[in-house]
Short mmCIF file of C-alpha atoms in Angstrom, two decimals:
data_model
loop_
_atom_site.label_atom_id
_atom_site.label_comp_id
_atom_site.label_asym_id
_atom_site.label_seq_id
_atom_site.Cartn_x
_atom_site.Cartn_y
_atom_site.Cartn_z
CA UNK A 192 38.50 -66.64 -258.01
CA UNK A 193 41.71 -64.96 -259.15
CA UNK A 194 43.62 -63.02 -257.21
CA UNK A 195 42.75 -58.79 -258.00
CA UNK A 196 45.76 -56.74 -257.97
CA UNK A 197 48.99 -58.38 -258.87
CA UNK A 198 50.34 -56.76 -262.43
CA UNK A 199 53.51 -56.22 -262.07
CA UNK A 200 55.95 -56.48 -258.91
CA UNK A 201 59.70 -56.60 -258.53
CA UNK A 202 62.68 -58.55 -255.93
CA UNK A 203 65.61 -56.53 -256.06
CA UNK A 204 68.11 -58.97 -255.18
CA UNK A 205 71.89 -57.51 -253.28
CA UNK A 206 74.32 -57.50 -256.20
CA UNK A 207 77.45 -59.49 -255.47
CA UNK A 208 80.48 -57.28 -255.22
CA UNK A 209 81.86 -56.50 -258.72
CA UNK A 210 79.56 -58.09 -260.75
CA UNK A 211 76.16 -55.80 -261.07
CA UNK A 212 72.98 -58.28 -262.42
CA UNK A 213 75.29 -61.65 -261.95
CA UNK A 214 73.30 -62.63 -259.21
CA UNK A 215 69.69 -61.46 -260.48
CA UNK A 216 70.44 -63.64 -263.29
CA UNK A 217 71.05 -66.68 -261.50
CA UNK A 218 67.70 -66.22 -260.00
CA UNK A 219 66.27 -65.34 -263.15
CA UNK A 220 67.90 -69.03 -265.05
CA UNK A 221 66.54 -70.66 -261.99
CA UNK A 222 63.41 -69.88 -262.34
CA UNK A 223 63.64 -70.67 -266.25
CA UNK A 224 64.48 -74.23 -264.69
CA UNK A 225 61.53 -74.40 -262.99
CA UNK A 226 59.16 -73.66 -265.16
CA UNK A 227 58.33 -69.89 -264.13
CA UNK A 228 57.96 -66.55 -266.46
CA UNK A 229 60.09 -63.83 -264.82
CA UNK A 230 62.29 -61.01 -265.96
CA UNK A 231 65.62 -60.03 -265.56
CA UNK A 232 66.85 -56.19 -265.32
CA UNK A 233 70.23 -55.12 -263.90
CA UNK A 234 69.76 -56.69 -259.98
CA UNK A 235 65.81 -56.41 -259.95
CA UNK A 236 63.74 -59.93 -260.92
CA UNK A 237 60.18 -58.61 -262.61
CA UNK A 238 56.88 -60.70 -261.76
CA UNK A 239 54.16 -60.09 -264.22
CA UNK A 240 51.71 -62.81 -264.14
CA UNK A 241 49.14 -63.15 -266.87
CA UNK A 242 46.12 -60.82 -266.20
CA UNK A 243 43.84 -64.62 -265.87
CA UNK A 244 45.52 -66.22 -262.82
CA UNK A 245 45.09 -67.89 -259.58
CA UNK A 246 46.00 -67.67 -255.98
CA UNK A 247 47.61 -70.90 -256.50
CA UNK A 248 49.77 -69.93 -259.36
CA UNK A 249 50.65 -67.00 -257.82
CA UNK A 250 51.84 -69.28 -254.47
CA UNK A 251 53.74 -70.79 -257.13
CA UNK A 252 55.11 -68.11 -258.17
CA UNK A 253 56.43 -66.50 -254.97
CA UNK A 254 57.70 -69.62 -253.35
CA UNK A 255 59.53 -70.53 -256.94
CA UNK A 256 61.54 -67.06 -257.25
CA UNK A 257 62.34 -67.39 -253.05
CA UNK A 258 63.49 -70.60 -253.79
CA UNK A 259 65.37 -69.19 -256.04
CA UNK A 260 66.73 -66.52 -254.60
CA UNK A 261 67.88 -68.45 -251.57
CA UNK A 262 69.56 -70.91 -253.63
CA UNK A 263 71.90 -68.25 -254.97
CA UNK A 264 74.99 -66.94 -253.46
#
């Protein structure tokens, strides 16, 4: 069983001060480094999973980008 209605979803992460999408993009190269397929768009971080997915990979997915997100500054 997949999970039904995840298409497309966004994190808008708080910009640090002076540099708009600096942050976002360290969230966006750690999940590169990890092995997950997000996007990258001025402070927001884009999750569009593949239309054939699990609840698993989608676990993955969201504990990955928090990860993430909490390892930035």
């Amino acid at each position: 069983n997949g999970v039904d209605y995840l298409r497309a979803h966004g994190v808008e992460v708080e910009p640090r001060d002076g540099a708009p999408g600096a942050r976002a993009f360290d969230v966006y190269m750690a999940c590169y480094e990890q092995g997950l397929m997000v996007r990258q768009t001025g402070d927001t971080i884009a999750l569009c999973p593949p239309l054939i997915v699990s609840e698993a990979q989608i676990d993955e997915l969201i504990t990955g980008v928090g990860d993430a997100i909490t390892a930035t500054d």
